[in-house]
PDB file of C-alpha atoms in Angstrom:
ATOM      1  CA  UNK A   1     -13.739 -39.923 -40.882  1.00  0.00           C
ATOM      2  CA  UNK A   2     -12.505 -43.465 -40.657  1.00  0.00           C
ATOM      3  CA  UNK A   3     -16.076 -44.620 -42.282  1.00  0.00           C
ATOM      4  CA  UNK A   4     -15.944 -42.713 -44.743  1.00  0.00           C
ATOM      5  CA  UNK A   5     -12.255 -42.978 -45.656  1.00  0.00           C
ATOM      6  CA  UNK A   6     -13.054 -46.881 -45.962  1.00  0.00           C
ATOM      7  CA  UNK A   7     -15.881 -45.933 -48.457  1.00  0.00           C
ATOM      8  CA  UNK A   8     -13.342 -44.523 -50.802  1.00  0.00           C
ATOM      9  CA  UNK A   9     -10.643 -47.022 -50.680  1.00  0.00           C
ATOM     10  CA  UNK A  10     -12.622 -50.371 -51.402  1.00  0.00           C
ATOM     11  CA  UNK A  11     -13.601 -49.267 -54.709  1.00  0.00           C
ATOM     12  CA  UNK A  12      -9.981 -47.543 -54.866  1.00  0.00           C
ATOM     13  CA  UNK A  13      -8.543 -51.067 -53.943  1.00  0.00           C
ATOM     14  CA  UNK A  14     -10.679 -52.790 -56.465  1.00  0.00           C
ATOM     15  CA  UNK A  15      -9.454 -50.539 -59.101  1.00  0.00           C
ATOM     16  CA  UNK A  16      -5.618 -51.140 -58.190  1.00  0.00           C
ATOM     17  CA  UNK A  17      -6.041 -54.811 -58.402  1.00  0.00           C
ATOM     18  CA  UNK A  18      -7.962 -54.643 -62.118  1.00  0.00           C
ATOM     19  CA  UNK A  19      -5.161 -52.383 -63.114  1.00  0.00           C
ATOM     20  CA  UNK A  20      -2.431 -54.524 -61.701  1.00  0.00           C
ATOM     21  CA  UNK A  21      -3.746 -57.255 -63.711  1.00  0.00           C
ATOM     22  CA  UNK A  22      -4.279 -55.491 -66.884  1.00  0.00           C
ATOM     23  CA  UNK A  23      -0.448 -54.587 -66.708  1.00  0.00           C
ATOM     24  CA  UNK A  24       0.230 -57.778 -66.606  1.00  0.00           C
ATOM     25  CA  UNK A  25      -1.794 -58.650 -69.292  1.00  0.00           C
ATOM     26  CA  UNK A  26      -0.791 -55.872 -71.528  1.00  0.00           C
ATOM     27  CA  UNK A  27       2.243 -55.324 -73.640  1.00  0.00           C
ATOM     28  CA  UNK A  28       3.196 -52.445 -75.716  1.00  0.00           C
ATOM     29  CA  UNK A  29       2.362 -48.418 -75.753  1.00  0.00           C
ATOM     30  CA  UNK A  30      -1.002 -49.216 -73.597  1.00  0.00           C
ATOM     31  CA  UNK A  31       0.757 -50.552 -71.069  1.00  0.00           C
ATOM     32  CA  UNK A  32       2.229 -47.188 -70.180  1.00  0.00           C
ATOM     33  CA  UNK A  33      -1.090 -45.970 -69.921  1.00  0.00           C
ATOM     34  CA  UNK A  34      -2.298 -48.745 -67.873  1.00  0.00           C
ATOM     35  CA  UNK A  35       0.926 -48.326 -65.597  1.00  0.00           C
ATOM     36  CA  UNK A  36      -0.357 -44.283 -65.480  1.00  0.00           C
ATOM     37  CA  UNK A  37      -3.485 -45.318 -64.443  1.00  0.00           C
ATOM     38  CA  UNK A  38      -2.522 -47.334 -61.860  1.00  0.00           C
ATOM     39  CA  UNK A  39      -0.024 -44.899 -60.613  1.00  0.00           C
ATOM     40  CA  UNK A  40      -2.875 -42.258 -60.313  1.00  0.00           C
ATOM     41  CA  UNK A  41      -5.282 -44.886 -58.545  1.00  0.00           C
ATOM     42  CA  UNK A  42      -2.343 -45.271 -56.089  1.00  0.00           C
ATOM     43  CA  UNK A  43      -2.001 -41.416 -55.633  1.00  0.00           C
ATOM     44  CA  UNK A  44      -5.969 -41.171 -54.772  1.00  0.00           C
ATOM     45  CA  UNK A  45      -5.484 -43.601 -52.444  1.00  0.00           C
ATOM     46  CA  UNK A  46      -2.367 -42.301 -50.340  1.00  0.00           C
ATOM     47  CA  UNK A  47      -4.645 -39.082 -50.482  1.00  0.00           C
ATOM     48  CA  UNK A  48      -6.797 -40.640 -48.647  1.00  0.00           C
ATOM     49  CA  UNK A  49      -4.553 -41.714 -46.355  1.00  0.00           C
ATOM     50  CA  UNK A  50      -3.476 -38.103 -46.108  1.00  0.00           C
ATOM     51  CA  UNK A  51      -6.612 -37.399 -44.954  1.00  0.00           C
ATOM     52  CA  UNK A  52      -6.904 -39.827 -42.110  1.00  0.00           C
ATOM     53  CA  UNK A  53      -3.143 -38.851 -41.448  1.00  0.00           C
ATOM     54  CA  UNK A  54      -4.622 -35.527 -40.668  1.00  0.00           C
ATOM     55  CA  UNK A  55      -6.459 -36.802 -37.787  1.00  0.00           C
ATOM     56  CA  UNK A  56      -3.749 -38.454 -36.680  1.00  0.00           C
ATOM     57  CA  UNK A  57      -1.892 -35.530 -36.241  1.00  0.00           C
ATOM     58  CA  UNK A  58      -4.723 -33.447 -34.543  1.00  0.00           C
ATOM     59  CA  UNK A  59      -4.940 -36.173 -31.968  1.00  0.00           C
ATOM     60  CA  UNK A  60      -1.251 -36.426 -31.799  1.00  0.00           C
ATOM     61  CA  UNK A  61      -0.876 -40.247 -32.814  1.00  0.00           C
ATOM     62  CA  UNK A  62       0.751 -39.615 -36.105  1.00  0.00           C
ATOM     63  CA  UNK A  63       4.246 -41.333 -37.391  1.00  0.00           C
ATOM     64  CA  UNK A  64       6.140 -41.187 -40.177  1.00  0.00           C
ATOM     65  CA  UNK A  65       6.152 -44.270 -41.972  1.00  0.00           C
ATOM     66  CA  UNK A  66       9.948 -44.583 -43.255  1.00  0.00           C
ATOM     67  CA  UNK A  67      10.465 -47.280 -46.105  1.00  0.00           C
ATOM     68  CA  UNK A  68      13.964 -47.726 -48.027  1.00  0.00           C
ATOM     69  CA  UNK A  69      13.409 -47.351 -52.313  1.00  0.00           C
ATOM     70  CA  UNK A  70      14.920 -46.445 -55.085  1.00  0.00           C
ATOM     71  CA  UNK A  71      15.590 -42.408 -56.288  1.00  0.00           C
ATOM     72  CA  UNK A  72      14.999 -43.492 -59.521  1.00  0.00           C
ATOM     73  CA  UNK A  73      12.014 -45.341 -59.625  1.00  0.00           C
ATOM     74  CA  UNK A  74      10.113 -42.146 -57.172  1.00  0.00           C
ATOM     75  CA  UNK A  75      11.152 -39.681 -59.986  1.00  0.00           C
ATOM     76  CA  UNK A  76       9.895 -42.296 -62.518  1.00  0.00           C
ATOM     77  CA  UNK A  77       6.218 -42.893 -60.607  1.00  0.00           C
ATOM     78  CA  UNK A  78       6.212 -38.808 -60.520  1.00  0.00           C
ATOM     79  CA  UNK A  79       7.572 -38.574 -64.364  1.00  0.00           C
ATOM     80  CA  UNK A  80       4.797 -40.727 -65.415  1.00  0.00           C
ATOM     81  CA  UNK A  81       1.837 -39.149 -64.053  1.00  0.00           C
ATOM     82  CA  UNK A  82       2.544 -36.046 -65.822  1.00  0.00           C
ATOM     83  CA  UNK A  83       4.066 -36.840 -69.016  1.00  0.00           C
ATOM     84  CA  UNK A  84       0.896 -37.069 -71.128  1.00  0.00           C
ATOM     85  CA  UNK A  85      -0.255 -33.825 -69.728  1.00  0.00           C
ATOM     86  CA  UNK A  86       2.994 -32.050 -70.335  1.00  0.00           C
ATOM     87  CA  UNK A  87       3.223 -33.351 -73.434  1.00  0.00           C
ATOM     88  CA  UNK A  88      -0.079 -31.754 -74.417  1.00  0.00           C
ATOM     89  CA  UNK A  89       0.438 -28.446 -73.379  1.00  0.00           C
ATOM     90  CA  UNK A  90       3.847 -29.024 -75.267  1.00  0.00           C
ATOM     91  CA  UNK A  91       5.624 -28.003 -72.416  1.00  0.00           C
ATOM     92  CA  UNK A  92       9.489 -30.443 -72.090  1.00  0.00           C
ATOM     93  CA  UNK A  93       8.927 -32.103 -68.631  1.00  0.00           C
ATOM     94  CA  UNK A  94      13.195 -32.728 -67.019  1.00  0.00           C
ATOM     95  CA  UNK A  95      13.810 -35.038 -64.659  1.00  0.00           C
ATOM     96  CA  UNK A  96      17.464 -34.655 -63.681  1.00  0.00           C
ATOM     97  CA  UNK A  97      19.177 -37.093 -60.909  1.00  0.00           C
ATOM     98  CA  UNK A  98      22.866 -36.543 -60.037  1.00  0.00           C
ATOM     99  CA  UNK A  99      25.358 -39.661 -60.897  1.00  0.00           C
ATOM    100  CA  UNK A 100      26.112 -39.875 -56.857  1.00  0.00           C
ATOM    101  CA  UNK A 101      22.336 -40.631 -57.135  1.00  0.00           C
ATOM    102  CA  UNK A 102      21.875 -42.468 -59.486  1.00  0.00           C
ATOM    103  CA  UNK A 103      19.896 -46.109 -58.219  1.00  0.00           C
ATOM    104  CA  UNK A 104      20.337 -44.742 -54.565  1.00  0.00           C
ATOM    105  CA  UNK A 105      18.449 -46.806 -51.880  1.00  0.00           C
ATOM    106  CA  UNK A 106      17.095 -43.779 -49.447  1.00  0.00           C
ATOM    107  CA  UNK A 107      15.181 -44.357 -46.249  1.00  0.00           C
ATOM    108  CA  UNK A 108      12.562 -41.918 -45.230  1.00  0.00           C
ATOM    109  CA  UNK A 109       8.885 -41.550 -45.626  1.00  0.00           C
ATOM    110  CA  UNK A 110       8.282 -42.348 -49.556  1.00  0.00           C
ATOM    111  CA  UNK A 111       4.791 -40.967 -49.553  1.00  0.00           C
ATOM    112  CA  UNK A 112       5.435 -37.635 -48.172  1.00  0.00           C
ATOM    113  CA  UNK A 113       8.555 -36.860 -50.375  1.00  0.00           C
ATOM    114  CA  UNK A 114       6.079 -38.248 -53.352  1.00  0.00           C
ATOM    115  CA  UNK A 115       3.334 -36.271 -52.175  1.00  0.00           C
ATOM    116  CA  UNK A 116       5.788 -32.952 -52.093  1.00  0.00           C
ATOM    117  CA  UNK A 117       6.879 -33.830 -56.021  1.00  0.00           C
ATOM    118  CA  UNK A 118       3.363 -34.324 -56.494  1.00  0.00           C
ATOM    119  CA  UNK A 119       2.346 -30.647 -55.979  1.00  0.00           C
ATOM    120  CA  UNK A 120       5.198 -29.425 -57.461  1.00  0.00           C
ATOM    121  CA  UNK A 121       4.827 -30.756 -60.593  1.00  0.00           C
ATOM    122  CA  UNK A 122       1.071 -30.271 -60.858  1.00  0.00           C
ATOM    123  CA  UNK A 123       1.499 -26.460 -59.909  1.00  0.00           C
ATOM    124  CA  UNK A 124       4.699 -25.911 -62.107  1.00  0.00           C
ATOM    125  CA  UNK A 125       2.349 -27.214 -65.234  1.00  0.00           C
ATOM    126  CA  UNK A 126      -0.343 -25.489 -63.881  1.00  0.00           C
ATOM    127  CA  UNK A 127       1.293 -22.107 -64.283  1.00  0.00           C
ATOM    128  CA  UNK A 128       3.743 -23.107 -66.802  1.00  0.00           C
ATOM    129  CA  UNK A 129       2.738 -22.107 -70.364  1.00  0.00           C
ATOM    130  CA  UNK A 130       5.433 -22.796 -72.644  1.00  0.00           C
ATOM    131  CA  UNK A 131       8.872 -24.056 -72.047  1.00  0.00           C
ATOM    132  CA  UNK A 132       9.958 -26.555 -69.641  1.00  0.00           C
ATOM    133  CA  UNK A 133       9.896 -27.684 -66.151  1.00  0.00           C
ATOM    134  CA  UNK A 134      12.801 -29.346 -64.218  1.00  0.00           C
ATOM    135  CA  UNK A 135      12.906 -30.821 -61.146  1.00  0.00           C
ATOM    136  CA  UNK A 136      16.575 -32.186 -60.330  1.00  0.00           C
ATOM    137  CA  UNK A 137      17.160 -34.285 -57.506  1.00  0.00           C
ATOM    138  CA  UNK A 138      21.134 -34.249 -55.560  1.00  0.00           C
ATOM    139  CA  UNK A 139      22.492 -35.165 -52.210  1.00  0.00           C
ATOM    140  CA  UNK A 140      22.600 -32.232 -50.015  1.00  0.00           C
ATOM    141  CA  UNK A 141      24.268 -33.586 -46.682  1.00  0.00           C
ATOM    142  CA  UNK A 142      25.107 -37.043 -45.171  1.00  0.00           C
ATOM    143  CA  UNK A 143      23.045 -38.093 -42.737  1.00  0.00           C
ATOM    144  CA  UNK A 144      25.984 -39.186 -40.258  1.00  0.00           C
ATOM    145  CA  UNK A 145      26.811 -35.439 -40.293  1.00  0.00           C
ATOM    146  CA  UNK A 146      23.083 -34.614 -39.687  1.00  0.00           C
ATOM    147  CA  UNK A 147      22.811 -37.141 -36.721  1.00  0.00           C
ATOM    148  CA  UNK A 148      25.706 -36.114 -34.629  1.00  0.00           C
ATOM    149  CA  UNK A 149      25.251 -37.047 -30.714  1.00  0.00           C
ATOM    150  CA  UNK A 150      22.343 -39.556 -31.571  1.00  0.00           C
ATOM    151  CA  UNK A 151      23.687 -43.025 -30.907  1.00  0.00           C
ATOM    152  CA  UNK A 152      20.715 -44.876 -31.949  1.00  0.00           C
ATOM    153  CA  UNK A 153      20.441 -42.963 -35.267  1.00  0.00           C
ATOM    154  CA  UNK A 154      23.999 -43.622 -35.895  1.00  0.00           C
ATOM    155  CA  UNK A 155      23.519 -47.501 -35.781  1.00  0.00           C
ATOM    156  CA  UNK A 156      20.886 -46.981 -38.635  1.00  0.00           C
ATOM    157  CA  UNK A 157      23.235 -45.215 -40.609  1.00  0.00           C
ATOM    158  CA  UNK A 158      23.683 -47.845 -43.431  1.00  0.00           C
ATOM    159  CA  UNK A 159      21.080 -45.328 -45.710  1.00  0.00           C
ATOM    160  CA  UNK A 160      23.398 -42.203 -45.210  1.00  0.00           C
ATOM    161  CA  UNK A 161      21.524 -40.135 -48.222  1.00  0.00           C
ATOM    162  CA  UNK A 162      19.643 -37.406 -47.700  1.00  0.00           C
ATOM    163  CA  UNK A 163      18.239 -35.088 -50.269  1.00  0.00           C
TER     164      UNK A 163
END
């Protein structure tokens, strides 16, 4: 699985690093395009991750890879892969984000909550003929009332989103 896995992502990495460049390079409508593409070649990538992440958990070495990034720019990545092809089946794509969310710094595993959006998205336009699709993001609890009795999850508490 690892062989083949690294089969897919050197030509996967190449392809991120042309596109990087090019988006660099590029100004204007194409570079949203360009910014799509990469976005996509990222997405094949982490999907390959997924699958060696599957292993992982089968053989019970698997951890969740927490990072700390913006609410906004996750919707964003997720708004752009699917714009063009909402726009084509002329279906209104909403991204909503509460204020109290608004350019929130969360800290949790980026990928899977991406991956999650991901399939939503791609099924809601999948089985979403006319109309429009909303996915709305808010804070549901704090995490200091989540992590009651944990000491060393209350020291880390300086991220105290959740959604």
């Amino acid at each position: 699985l690892a062989n083949v896995s690294h089969e897919f992502r050197t030509p996967l990495n190449a392809m991120s690093m042309s596109l990087m460049f090019l988006k660099d390079q590029v100004q204007g409508p194409p570079s949203k395009f360009l910014r799509i593409a990469s976005t996509s070649c990222d997405i094949l990538k982490h999907l390959v991750e997924d699958i060696l992440d599957h292993a992982k958990i089968e053989s019970g070495v698997f951890e969740i890879q927490e990072e700390v990034f913006k609410t906004n720019k996750l919707l964003d990545e997720v708004k752009d892969i699917f714009e063009l092809q909402a726009s084509q089946k002329k279906i209104k794509l909403i991204f909503l984000i509460s204020e109290e969310l608004e350019n929130t710094r969360i800290k949790t595993d980026k990928q899977r909550i991406k991956q999650v959006l991901l399939n939503l998205v791609s099924n809601a336009l999948k089985f979403t003929d006319r109309g429009s699709i909303s996915i709305s993001l808010k804070k549901v609890h704090k995490r200091r009332e989540i992590l009651e009795g944990r000491e060393e999850d209350k020291e880390e508490c300086k991220y105290d989103t959740y959604f």
